[in-house]
CSV table of C-alpha atoms in Angstrom, one decimal:
chain,number,residue,atom,x,y,z
K,1,MET,CA,76.7,-188.6,211.9
K,2,ARG,CA,77.9,-192.0,212.3
K,3,ALA,CA,80.3,-191.7,209.5
K,4,LEU,CA,82.0,-188.8,211.4
K,5,HIS,CA,82.2,-190.9,214.5
K,6,LYS,CA,84.1,-193.6,212.4
K,7,GLU,CA,86.5,-191.1,211.1
K,8,ARG,CA,87.6,-189.4,214.4
K,9,PRO,CA,88.7,-192.5,216.3
K,10,ALA,CA,91.1,-193.3,213.3
K,11,LEU,CA,92.6,-189.7,213.6
K,12,GLY,CA,93.0,-189.9,217.4
K,13,ALA,CA,95.0,-193.1,217.2
K,14,GLY,CA,97.2,-191.5,214.6
K,15,MET,CA,98.0,-188.6,216.8
K,16,ALA,CA,98.4,-190.8,219.8
K,17,CYS,CA,101.0,-192.7,217.9
K,18,ALA,CA,102.9,-189.6,216.8
K,19,CYS,CA,102.8,-188.4,220.4
K,20,LEU,CA,104.2,-191.6,221.5
K,21,ALA,CA,106.9,-191.6,219.0
K,22,ALA,CA,108.0,-188.1,219.8
K,23,LEU,CA,108.1,-188.8,223.6
K,24,CYS,CA,110.3,-192.1,222.8
K,25,LEU,CA,112.7,-190.2,220.7
K,26,GLY,CA,112.8,-186.8,222.4
K,27,GLY,CA,115.3,-188.2,225.0
K,28,CYS,CA,118.1,-188.2,222.4
K,29,SER,CA,120.7,-185.5,222.9
K,30,LEU,CA,123.7,-184.4,221.0
K,31,ALA,CA,125.1,-182.3,223.8
K,32,PRO,CA,128.6,-183.2,225.0
K,33,LYS,CA,128.6,-185.1,228.4
K,34,TYR,CA,129.2,-182.5,231.1
K,35,GLU,CA,132.2,-182.8,233.3
K,36,ARG,CA,132.9,-180.2,235.9
K,37,PRO,CA,136.4,-178.7,235.2
K,38,ASP,CA,139.1,-179.3,238.1
K,39,ALA,CA,139.5,-176.4,240.3
K,40,PRO,CA,142.7,-174.5,239.3
K,41,VAL,CA,143.6,-173.7,242.9
K,42,ALA,CA,145.4,-175.5,246.0
K,43,ALA,CA,143.4,-177.8,247.8
K,44,THR,CA,144.3,-176.2,251.1
K,45,TRP,CA,144.7,-172.6,252.2
K,46,PRO,CA,148.2,-171.2,251.7
K,47,ASP,CA,149.8,-171.0,255.1
K,48,HIS,CA,153.3,-170.4,253.3
K,49,TYR,CA,152.3,-166.9,252.2
K,50,LEU,CA,153.2,-165.8,255.8
K,51,PRO,CA,156.9,-165.7,256.8
K,52,GLU,CA,158.2,-169.1,258.4
K,53,GLY,CA,157.5,-169.0,262.2
K,54,TYR,CA,155.0,-166.2,262.0
K,55,LEU,CA,152.1,-168.6,262.9
K,56,PRO,CA,152.2,-170.4,266.2
K,57,ALA,CA,153.7,-174.0,266.0
K,58,GLY,CA,151.0,-176.4,264.8
K,59,GLU,CA,148.6,-173.7,263.7
K,60,GLY,CA,147.7,-172.6,260.4
K,61,LEU,CA,145.4,-170.0,258.6
K,62,ALA,CA,142.4,-172.3,259.1
K,63,ALA,CA,141.5,-175.2,261.4
K,64,PRO,CA,139.2,-178.1,261.1
K,65,ALA,CA,135.5,-176.8,261.4
K,66,SER,CA,132.3,-178.8,261.9
K,67,ARG,CA,130.3,-176.0,260.7
K,68,ARG,CA,130.4,-173.9,257.5
K,69,ALA,CA,130.0,-170.1,257.2
K,70,ALA,CA,127.3,-170.8,254.5
K,71,ASP,CA,125.2,-172.3,257.2
K,72,ILE,CA,125.4,-169.4,259.5
K,73,GLY,CA,122.5,-167.0,259.0
K,74,TRP,CA,123.2,-163.3,259.1
K,75,ARG,CA,120.9,-162.9,261.9
K,76,THR,CA,123.2,-165.2,263.9
K,77,PHE,CA,126.4,-163.7,262.7
K,78,PHE,CA,125.4,-160.1,263.6
K,79,SER,CA,124.6,-159.6,267.2
K,80,ASP,CA,123.7,-155.9,267.2
K,81,GLU,CA,119.9,-155.6,266.9
K,82,ARG,CA,119.9,-152.3,265.2
K,83,MET,CA,122.4,-153.4,262.7
K,84,ARG,CA,120.3,-156.4,262.1
K,85,ASN,CA,117.1,-154.2,261.6
K,86,LEU,CA,119.2,-152.0,259.0
K,87,ILE,CA,120.2,-155.3,257.2
K,88,ALA,CA,116.6,-156.4,257.0
K,89,LEU,CA,115.5,-153.1,255.6
K,90,ALA,CA,118.1,-153.3,253.1
K,91,LEU,CA,117.2,-156.8,252.0
K,92,GLU,CA,113.5,-155.5,251.7
K,93,ASN,CA,114.0,-152.1,249.9
K,94,ASN,CA,117.5,-152.3,247.9
K,95,ARG,CA,116.7,-151.5,244.5
K,96,ASP,CA,119.6,-153.5,243.1
K,97,LEU,CA,118.5,-156.5,244.8
K,98,ARG,CA,114.9,-156.0,243.3
K,99,VAL,CA,116.4,-156.0,240.0
K,100,ALA,CA,118.1,-159.4,240.6
K,101,ALA,CA,114.8,-160.7,241.8
K,102,LEU,CA,113.0,-159.5,238.7
K,103,ASN,CA,115.8,-161.2,236.6
K,104,ILE,CA,114.8,-164.6,238.1
K,105,GLU,CA,111.1,-164.0,237.2
K,106,ARG,CA,112.3,-163.1,233.6
K,107,ALA,CA,114.5,-166.3,233.4
K,108,ARG,CA,111.8,-168.4,234.8
K,109,ALA,CA,109.3,-167.2,232.1
K,110,LEU,CA,111.8,-167.8,229.5
K,111,TYR,CA,112.3,-171.3,230.6
K,112,ARG,CA,108.6,-172.1,230.5
K,113,ILE,CA,108.5,-170.7,227.1
K,114,GLN,CA,111.2,-173.0,225.9
K,115,ARG,CA,109.8,-176.0,227.7
K,116,ALA,CA,106.4,-175.4,226.0
K,117,ASP,CA,108.1,-176.0,222.6
K,118,GLN,CA,108.3,-179.7,223.5
K,119,LEU,CA,104.5,-179.9,223.6
K,120,PRO,CA,102.1,-179.7,220.7
K,121,GLY,CA,100.1,-176.4,220.4
K,122,VAL,CA,96.4,-177.1,219.8
K,123,SER,CA,94.2,-174.6,218.5
K,124,ALA,CA,90.5,-174.5,217.6
K,125,THR,CA,89.4,-172.6,214.5
K,126,GLY,CA,86.1,-171.6,212.8
K,127,GLU,CA,86.1,-170.4,209.3
K,128,GLU,CA,83.6,-169.2,206.6
K,129,SER,CA,84.4,-168.7,203.1
K,130,ALA,CA,82.2,-167.0,200.4
K,131,GLN,CA,82.7,-167.0,196.7
K,132,ASN,CA,81.0,-165.2,193.9
K,133,THR,CA,80.7,-166.9,190.5
K,134,PRO,CA,79.6,-164.5,187.7
K,135,ALA,CA,76.9,-165.5,185.2
K,136,VAL,CA,79.3,-165.8,182.5
K,137,LEU,CA,81.3,-168.5,184.2
K,138,SER,CA,78.2,-170.2,185.9
K,139,ASN,CA,76.8,-173.4,184.4
K,140,THR,CA,73.3,-172.0,184.9
K,141,GLY,CA,73.9,-168.7,183.2
K,142,GLU,CA,73.2,-166.8,186.5
K,143,ARG,CA,75.3,-165.2,189.3
K,144,VAL,CA,76.0,-167.9,192.0
K,145,VAL,CA,77.1,-167.0,195.5
K,146,SER,CA,78.4,-170.2,197.5
K,147,HIS,CA,79.3,-170.3,201.2
K,148,GLN,CA,81.3,-172.9,203.0
K,149,TYR,CA,81.7,-173.2,206.9
K,150,SER,CA,84.1,-175.4,208.9
K,151,VAL,CA,85.1,-175.9,212.5
K,152,GLY,CA,87.7,-178.0,214.0
K,153,ALA,CA,91.0,-178.1,216.1
K,154,GLY,CA,94.5,-178.9,215.1
K,155,VAL,CA,98.2,-179.0,215.5
K,156,SER,CA,100.5,-176.7,213.4
K,157,GLY,CA,104.1,-177.2,212.9
K,158,TRP,CA,104.9,-179.4,215.9
K,159,GLU,CA,108.5,-180.5,215.6
K,160,LEU,CA,109.4,-184.0,216.7
K,161,ASP,CA,112.6,-183.6,218.6
K,162,PHE,CA,114.4,-186.7,217.2
K,163,PHE,CA,117.8,-185.2,217.7
K,164,GLY,CA,117.3,-183.3,221.0
K,165,ARG,CA,117.5,-179.8,219.7
K,166,ILE,CA,114.5,-178.5,221.7
K,167,GLN,CA,115.5,-180.6,224.7
K,168,SER,CA,118.9,-178.9,224.6
K,169,LEU,CA,117.5,-175.5,224.4
K,170,LYS,CA,115.2,-176.4,227.2
K,171,GLU,CA,118.1,-177.5,229.4
K,172,ALA,CA,120.1,-174.3,228.4
K,173,ALA,CA,117.1,-172.2,229.5
K,174,LEU,CA,116.7,-174.1,232.8
K,175,GLU,CA,120.4,-173.5,233.5
K,176,ASP,CA,120.1,-169.9,232.8
K,177,TYR,CA,117.3,-169.7,235.3
K,178,LEU,CA,119.3,-171.5,237.9
K,179,ALA,CA,122.2,-169.0,237.3
K,180,SER,CA,119.9,-166.1,237.8
K,181,GLU,CA,119.0,-167.6,241.2
K,182,GLU,CA,122.5,-167.9,242.3
K,183,ALA,CA,123.1,-164.3,241.2
K,184,LEU,CA,120.3,-163.4,243.4
K,185,LYS,CA,121.9,-165.2,246.4
K,186,SER,CA,125.2,-163.7,245.5
K,187,ALA,CA,123.6,-160.2,245.5
K,188,ARG,CA,122.0,-160.9,248.9
K,189,ILE,CA,125.5,-161.8,250.3
K,190,SER,CA,127.0,-158.7,249.0
K,191,LEU,CA,124.1,-156.5,250.2
K,192,VAL,CA,124.3,-157.9,253.7
K,193,ALA,CA,128.1,-157.4,253.9
K,194,GLU,CA,127.9,-153.9,252.3
K,195,THR,CA,125.2,-152.8,254.8
K,196,ALA,CA,127.1,-154.0,257.8
K,197,ALA,CA,130.5,-152.4,256.6
K,198,ALA,CA,128.5,-149.2,256.0
K,199,CYS,CA,127.3,-149.3,259.6
K,200,LEU,CA,130.9,-150.1,260.9
K,201,ASN,CA,132.3,-147.1,258.8
K,202,LEU,CA,129.7,-144.8,260.2
K,203,VAL,CA,130.4,-145.8,263.7
K,204,ALA,CA,134.1,-145.6,263.1
K,205,ASP,CA,133.9,-141.9,261.6
K,206,ARG,CA,131.6,-140.8,264.4
K,207,GLU,CA,134.2,-142.1,266.8
K,208,ARG,CA,137.0,-140.2,265.0
K,209,LEU,CA,134.7,-137.2,265.2
K,210,ASP,CA,134.3,-137.5,268.9
K,211,ILE,CA,137.9,-137.8,269.2
K,212,ALA,CA,138.6,-134.7,267.3
K,213,ARG,CA,136.0,-132.8,269.3
K,214,ASN,CA,137.5,-133.9,272.6
K,215,THR,CA,141.1,-132.8,271.3
K,216,LEU,CA,139.8,-129.4,270.2
K,217,GLU,CA,138.4,-128.8,273.7
K,218,SER,CA,141.6,-129.9,275.3
K,219,GLN,CA,143.6,-127.8,273.0
K,220,GLN,CA,141.4,-124.9,273.5
K,221,ALA,CA,142.1,-125.1,277.2
K,222,SER,CA,145.8,-125.5,276.5
K,223,TYR,CA,145.7,-122.4,274.3
K,224,GLU,CA,144.0,-120.3,277.0
K,225,MET,CA,146.3,-121.4,279.6
K,226,ILE,CA,149.5,-120.5,277.3
K,227,ARG,CA,147.9,-117.1,276.4
K,228,ARG,CA,147.5,-116.3,280.1
K,229,ARG,CA,151.1,-117.4,280.8
K,230,ARG,CA,152.2,-115.3,277.8
K,231,GLU,CA,150.5,-112.3,279.3
K,232,LEU,CA,152.4,-113.0,282.6
K,233,GLY,CA,155.6,-113.3,280.7
K,234,VAL,CA,156.1,-117.1,281.6
K,235,SER,CA,155.5,-118.5,278.0
K,236,SER,CA,156.8,-117.4,274.8
K,237,GLU,CA,155.1,-116.1,271.6
K,238,LEU,CA,156.3,-119.3,269.9
K,239,ASP,CA,154.5,-121.4,272.4
K,240,LEU,CA,151.2,-119.4,271.8
K,241,TRP,CA,151.5,-120.0,268.0
K,242,GLN,CA,152.3,-123.5,268.5
K,243,ALA,CA,149.2,-124.0,270.6
K,244,GLN,CA,147.2,-122.2,267.9
K,245,THR,CA,148.3,-124.9,265.3
K,246,SER,CA,147.0,-127.7,267.6
K,247,VAL,CA,143.6,-125.8,267.8
K,248,ASP,CA,143.3,-125.2,264.0
K,249,SER,CA,144.3,-128.8,263.3
K,250,ALA,CA,141.7,-130.1,265.3
K,251,ARG,CA,139.1,-127.8,263.8
K,252,VAL,CA,140.2,-129.2,260.5
K,253,ASP,CA,139.6,-132.9,261.5
K,254,ILE,CA,136.3,-132.0,262.8
K,255,ALA,CA,135.1,-130.5,259.7
K,256,ARG,CA,136.6,-133.5,257.7
K,257,TYR,CA,135.1,-136.2,260.0
K,258,THR,CA,131.8,-134.4,260.1
K,259,SER,CA,131.6,-134.5,256.2
K,260,GLN,CA,132.7,-138.2,256.2
K,261,ALA,CA,130.1,-139.2,258.8
K,262,ALA,CA,127.4,-137.4,256.8
K,263,ARG,CA,128.4,-139.2,253.6
K,264,ASP,CA,128.6,-142.4,255.4
K,265,LEU,CA,124.9,-141.8,256.6
K,266,THR,CA,124.0,-141.2,252.9
K,267,ALA,CA,125.6,-144.3,251.7
K,268,LEU,CA,123.8,-146.3,254.5
K,269,SER,CA,120.5,-144.9,253.6
K,270,THR,CA,121.1,-145.7,249.9
K,271,LEU,CA,121.8,-149.4,250.7
K,272,VAL,CA,118.9,-149.7,252.9
K,273,GLY,CA,116.5,-148.1,250.7
K,274,VAL,CA,114.8,-145.7,253.1
K,275,GLN,CA,116.0,-142.6,255.0
K,276,VAL,CA,118.0,-143.8,258.1
K,277,SER,CA,117.1,-141.8,261.2
K,278,PRO,CA,119.4,-141.2,264.2
K,279,GLY,CA,117.5,-143.8,266.3
K,280,MET,CA,118.1,-146.5,263.7
K,281,LEU,CA,122.0,-146.1,264.0
K,282,PRO,CA,124.1,-148.6,265.9
K,283,ALA,CA,126.4,-148.0,268.9
K,284,ARG,CA,128.4,-144.9,269.2
K,285,THR,CA,131.9,-146.7,269.1
K,286,LEU,CA,133.2,-149.8,267.6
K,287,GLY,CA,133.9,-151.2,271.2
K,288,GLU,CA,130.2,-151.0,272.0
K,289,LEU,CA,129.2,-153.2,269.0
K,290,PRO,CA,129.0,-156.8,269.7
K,291,MET,CA,130.4,-159.0,266.9
K,292,SER,CA,130.3,-162.7,266.2
K,293,THR,CA,133.3,-165.1,267.2
K,294,ASP,CA,135.6,-166.1,264.3
K,295,ILE,CA,134.3,-167.6,261.3
K,296,PRO,CA,134.8,-171.5,260.9
K,297,VAL,CA,136.8,-171.9,257.7
K,298,GLY,CA,138.0,-175.4,257.4
K,299,LEU,CA,141.1,-176.7,256.0
K,300,SER,CA,139.7,-177.7,252.4
K,301,SER,CA,139.4,-175.0,249.8
K,302,SER,CA,136.6,-177.1,248.2
K,303,VAL,CA,134.1,-175.1,250.3
K,304,LEU,CA,134.4,-172.5,247.6
K,305,LEU,CA,132.4,-174.6,245.3
K,306,ARG,CA,129.4,-173.8,247.3
K,307,ARG,CA,129.6,-170.0,246.8
K,308,PRO,CA,126.7,-168.7,244.8
K,309,ASP,CA,128.8,-166.9,242.4
K,310,ILE,CA,130.8,-169.9,241.5
K,311,LEU,CA,127.4,-171.9,241.3
K,312,ARG,CA,126.2,-169.3,238.9
K,313,ALA,CA,129.3,-169.6,236.7
K,314,GLU,CA,128.8,-173.4,236.8
K,315,HIS,CA,125.3,-173.1,235.6
K,316,LEU,CA,126.2,-170.8,232.8
K,317,LEU,CA,128.8,-173.4,231.8
K,318,LYS,CA,126.1,-176.1,231.8
K,319,ALA,CA,123.9,-173.8,229.6
K,320,ALA,CA,126.8,-173.4,227.1
K,321,ASN,CA,127.3,-177.0,227.0
K,322,ALA,CA,123.6,-177.7,226.3
K,323,ASN,CA,123.7,-175.1,223.4
K,324,ILE,CA,126.5,-177.1,221.7
K,325,GLY,CA,123.8,-179.9,221.5
K,326,ALA,CA,121.3,-177.7,219.9
K,327,ALA,CA,123.8,-176.4,217.4
K,328,ARG,CA,124.7,-180.0,216.4
K,329,ALA,CA,121.1,-181.0,216.0
K,330,ASN,CA,120.8,-178.3,213.3
K,331,PHE,CA,122.8,-180.6,211.0
K,332,PHE,CA,120.1,-183.2,211.0
K,333,PRO,CA,116.7,-183.4,209.4
K,334,ARG,CA,113.8,-181.7,211.3
K,335,VAL,CA,110.3,-183.4,211.3
K,336,THR,CA,107.4,-181.3,211.8
K,337,LEU,CA,103.7,-182.5,212.0
K,338,THR,CA,100.6,-180.4,211.1
K,339,ALA,CA,97.1,-182.1,211.7
K,340,PHE,CA,93.5,-180.8,211.6
K,341,ALA,CA,90.2,-182.5,212.4
K,342,GLY,CA,86.7,-181.0,212.1
K,343,THR,CA,83.6,-180.7,210.1
K,344,ALA,CA,82.6,-178.6,207.1
K,345,GLY,CA,79.3,-177.8,205.3
K,346,PRO,CA,77.6,-175.3,203.1
K,347,GLU,CA,75.4,-174.1,205.9
K,348,LEU,CA,75.9,-173.6,209.7
K,349,SER,CA,73.2,-176.1,210.4
K,350,ASP,CA,74.9,-178.9,208.3
K,351,LEU,CA,78.3,-178.8,210.4
K,352,PHE,CA,77.3,-181.6,212.6
K,353,ASP,CA,75.4,-183.8,210.0
K,354,GLY,CA,76.6,-187.2,208.9
K,355,GLY,CA,79.3,-187.3,206.3
K,356,THR,CA,80.7,-183.9,207.0
K,357,GLY,CA,83.9,-184.9,208.9
K,358,LEU,CA,87.2,-183.8,207.5
K,359,TRP,CA,91.0,-184.2,208.5
K,360,ARG,CA,94.4,-183.3,207.2
K,361,PHE,CA,97.6,-184.7,208.4
K,362,THR,CA,100.7,-183.1,207.0
K,363,PRO,CA,104.2,-184.6,208.1
K,364,GLN,CA,107.1,-182.4,206.8
K,365,VAL,CA,110.9,-183.3,206.7
K,366,SER,CA,113.4,-180.6,206.4
K,367,LEU,CA,117.0,-181.5,205.6
K,368,PRO,CA,119.6,-178.7,205.3
K,369,LEU,CA,121.6,-179.0,202.2
K,370,PHE,CA,123.2,-175.7,201.8
K,371,GLU,CA,123.4,-173.0,204.5
K,372,GLY,CA,126.5,-171.1,203.4
K,373,GLY,CA,128.3,-172.4,206.4
K,374,ARG,CA,125.8,-171.1,208.9
K,375,ASN,CA,125.3,-174.3,210.7
K,376,ILE,CA,129.1,-174.8,211.0
K,377,ALA,CA,129.5,-171.2,212.2
K,378,ASN,CA,126.8,-171.6,214.9
K,379,LEU,CA,128.5,-174.7,216.2
K,380,LYS,CA,131.8,-172.9,216.4
K,381,VAL,CA,130.1,-170.1,218.2
K,382,SER,CA,128.6,-172.4,220.8
K,383,GLU,CA,131.8,-174.3,221.3
K,384,THR,CA,133.8,-171.0,221.8
K,385,ASP,CA,131.0,-169.9,224.2
K,386,LYS,CA,131.7,-173.0,226.1
K,387,ALA,CA,135.4,-172.6,226.2
K,388,ILE,CA,134.7,-169.0,227.6
K,389,ALA,CA,132.4,-170.3,230.2
K,390,VAL,CA,135.0,-172.7,231.4
K,391,ALA,CA,137.6,-170.0,231.6
K,392,ASP,CA,134.8,-167.8,233.6
K,393,TYR,CA,134.3,-170.6,235.9
K,394,GLU,CA,138.0,-171.2,236.7
K,395,LYS,CA,138.5,-167.4,237.2
K,396,ALA,CA,135.6,-167.2,239.5
K,397,ILE,CA,137.2,-170.1,241.6
K,398,GLN,CA,140.6,-168.4,241.5
K,399,THR,CA,139.1,-165.0,242.6
K,400,ALA,CA,137.2,-166.7,245.4
K,401,PHE,CA,140.5,-168.5,246.6
K,402,GLN,CA,142.4,-165.2,246.5
K,403,GLU,CA,139.5,-163.5,248.5
K,404,VAL,CA,139.4,-166.0,251.2
K,405,SER,CA,143.3,-166.3,251.3
K,406,ASP,CA,143.6,-162.7,251.6
K,407,ALA,CA,141.0,-162.4,254.4
K,408,LEU,CA,142.7,-165.4,256.2
K,409,ILE,CA,146.1,-163.7,256.1
K,410,LEU,CA,144.8,-160.4,257.2
K,411,ARG,CA,142.9,-162.0,260.1
K,412,ALA,CA,146.3,-163.6,261.3
K,413,THR,CA,148.1,-160.3,261.2
K,414,LEU,CA,145.4,-158.0,262.6
K,415,ALA,CA,145.4,-159.5,266.0
K,416,ARG,CA,148.9,-158.8,266.5
K,417,GLU,CA,148.6,-155.4,264.8
K,418,LEU,CA,145.7,-154.5,267.3
K,419,LYS,CA,147.5,-155.5,270.4
K,420,ALA,CA,150.4,-153.6,269.5
K,421,GLN,CA,148.4,-150.6,268.5
K,422,GLU,CA,146.5,-150.7,271.7
K,423,SER,CA,150.0,-150.6,273.6
K,424,LEU,CA,151.1,-147.9,271.4
K,425,THR,CA,148.1,-145.8,272.1
K,426,HIS,CA,148.5,-146.3,275.9
K,427,ALA,CA,152.1,-145.4,275.7
K,428,ALA,CA,151.4,-142.2,273.6
K,429,THR,CA,148.9,-141.2,276.2
K,430,GLN,CA,151.1,-141.6,279.1
K,431,THR,CA,153.8,-139.6,277.3
K,432,TYR,CA,151.4,-136.8,276.5
K,433,ASN,CA,150.4,-136.6,280.1
K,434,LEU,CA,153.9,-136.6,281.4
K,435,SER,CA,155.2,-134.0,278.8
K,436,GLU,CA,152.2,-131.7,279.7
K,437,GLU,CA,153.0,-131.9,283.4
K,438,ARG,CA,156.7,-131.3,282.7
K,439,TYR,CA,155.8,-128.2,280.6
K,440,ARG,CA,153.6,-126.9,283.5
K,441,GLN,CA,156.5,-127.2,285.8
K,442,GLY,CA,158.9,-125.5,283.4
K,443,ILE,CA,161.2,-128.5,282.7
K,444,ASP,CA,160.3,-129.0,278.9
K,445,SER,CA,159.2,-126.7,276.1
K,446,TYR,CA,155.7,-126.7,274.7
K,447,LEU,CA,157.2,-128.2,271.5
K,448,THR,CA,157.6,-131.5,273.4
K,449,VAL,CA,154.0,-131.3,274.5
K,450,LEU,CA,152.8,-130.6,271.0
K,451,ASP,CA,154.7,-133.3,269.6
K,452,SER,CA,153.6,-135.9,272.1
K,453,GLN,CA,149.9,-134.6,271.7
K,454,ARG,CA,150.0,-135.1,268.0
K,455,PHE,CA,151.4,-138.7,268.3
K,456,MET,CA,148.8,-139.5,270.9
K,457,TYR,CA,145.9,-138.2,268.7
K,458,SER,CA,147.5,-140.0,265.7
K,459,SER,CA,147.7,-143.2,267.8
K,460,GLN,CA,144.0,-142.8,268.8
K,461,GLN,CA,142.8,-142.5,265.3
K,462,ASN,CA,144.9,-145.4,264.1
K,463,LEU,CA,143.6,-147.5,266.8
K,464,ILE,CA,140.0,-146.9,265.4
K,465,THR,CA,141.3,-147.8,262.0
K,466,VAL,CA,142.7,-151.2,263.2
K,467,ARG,CA,139.7,-152.1,265.1
K,468,LEU,CA,137.5,-151.2,262.0
K,469,ASN,CA,139.8,-153.4,259.8
K,470,ARG,CA,139.5,-156.3,262.2
K,471,GLU,CA,135.5,-156.0,262.1
K,472,LEU,CA,135.6,-155.5,258.3
K,473,ASN,CA,137.9,-158.5,258.0
K,474,GLN,CA,135.4,-160.6,259.9
K,475,ILE,CA,132.5,-159.5,257.5
K,476,LEU,CA,134.7,-160.1,254.3
K,477,LEU,CA,135.7,-163.5,255.5
K,478,TYR,CA,132.0,-164.4,256.2
K,479,LYS,CA,131.1,-163.1,252.8
K,480,THR,CA,133.8,-164.8,250.9
K,481,LEU,CA,133.0,-168.1,252.3
K,482,GLY,CA,129.3,-167.7,251.1
K,483,GLY,CA,127.6,-166.8,254.3
K,484,GLY,CA,124.7,-164.3,254.8
K,485,TRP,CA,122.4,-164.7,252.0
K,486,THR,CA,119.7,-166.4,254.2
K,487,ALA,CA,118.2,-165.5,257.6
K,488,ASP,CA,117.7,-169.0,259.1
K,489,GLY,CA,121.0,-170.5,257.9
K,490,SER,CA,119.6,-173.1,255.5
K,491,SER,CA,122.2,-174.3,253.0
K,492,VAL,CA,122.7,-173.0,249.5
K,493,ALA,CA,122.7,-176.4,247.9
K,494,ALA,CA,119.4,-177.5,249.6
K,495,GLU,CA,117.7,-174.1,248.4
K,496,SER,CA,118.9,-174.5,244.9
K,497,ALA,CA,117.8,-178.1,244.6
K,498,ALA,CA,114.3,-177.0,245.8
K,499,SER,CA,114.2,-174.2,243.5
K,500,ALA,CA,115.0,-176.2,240.5
K,501,GLU,CA,112.2,-178.9,241.5
K,502,ASN,CA,109.8,-176.0,241.9
K,503,VAL,CA,110.3,-174.6,238.5
K,504,GLU,CA,110.2,-178.2,236.8
K,505,ASP,CA,106.7,-178.8,238.6
K,506,LYS,CA,105.5,-175.4,237.2
């Protein structure tokens, strides 16, 4: 027993030295130093895209802002309580968002698997071996059956990460995990915006349907009036048929907008993940829906670097950069350790007697001599993957810049368009009222009434479209600036940092 106690401390000291050496040398990495690529876009928003003099003097597409859109939670941005409830249901039940969340869990598990490779795997074993020696081979001339028992613990095939191969793979797995988190945030932003847009489209189509129904009632009344006038010989048959075209045109629009509103409701239910009942729907008209004030944009386009989709692209770029380090490490020797300590004896009762201790220590060095160009090809693949990731990152910034620029330009022009459309609708309504009165007095033909009625109806429908575009533009600008992924307005950067620390601790 004393002999066994003498052997085990020596083995423990050897393994401790090996662990210390691995920890000291594991920090070496062959990955290139990461440098964020320069943003391939202008530093400020492009005011020059609009004609000179279009914007008021001293004003541009954006103005200095003390608050970022990314810091405005969607519950703050959307004021309508029913719309907020629908968005909350979508964030809870939407299946695409569930998939994005499950992808995070998968990436987290893969990262933990990769991180576990840095530590030795210790396993306990127990073994029995029996051997039968026939009489013709036995020294005693009789058949002999021998047994051997052993128990112990050991480390098998633990790689000492001298050149940072495992460390690089762990860093790549961590960046993939962080990229999946940013993908979830981006999916949340898109879902919030899509749900709100679906609500607005539904409200707009219901309002169009109401206008079509009101127009049908008006045209049916006009048709009955003209029919009676025709019977009295005051109106012509042409007037009667022209009135019939107005009635039929309104019926066509009612059928079309009824179908569109039903499809809008189906699309909203799919986004929300549950069947939307009439009591859950927002206001009846766009004018009844309270919306947030203009989104703070700021003059610098660097705000785009906080968007989750761009952060995701950068994490994937960092992962590709780390994979280069792992590919480079394949050109250098790999050192693995296998060690075992335990006891052995011919009987189970002898395992813990003195003098039964045993140990094995097997270091192994593997140096690649000929791989048929495999390592060179793997390095080329990793370098090409990084070049692709750089292009994807730059493309993500360019796409984001275009989205925000387009939304800002549309915001600058929609205000004028809405004001003009409101004036046009008012004028068209007055024209219709006057032409109808002149027809009743026998001054004008019914064709004038019909033309003015069609123009008024078209102006009313166009006014709904412009109002809808204005509200959708607000949502689009909110989305493209990275707002809406959180309910309380906490910053994307703080959330990402906390998440990274959390997965490291685990």
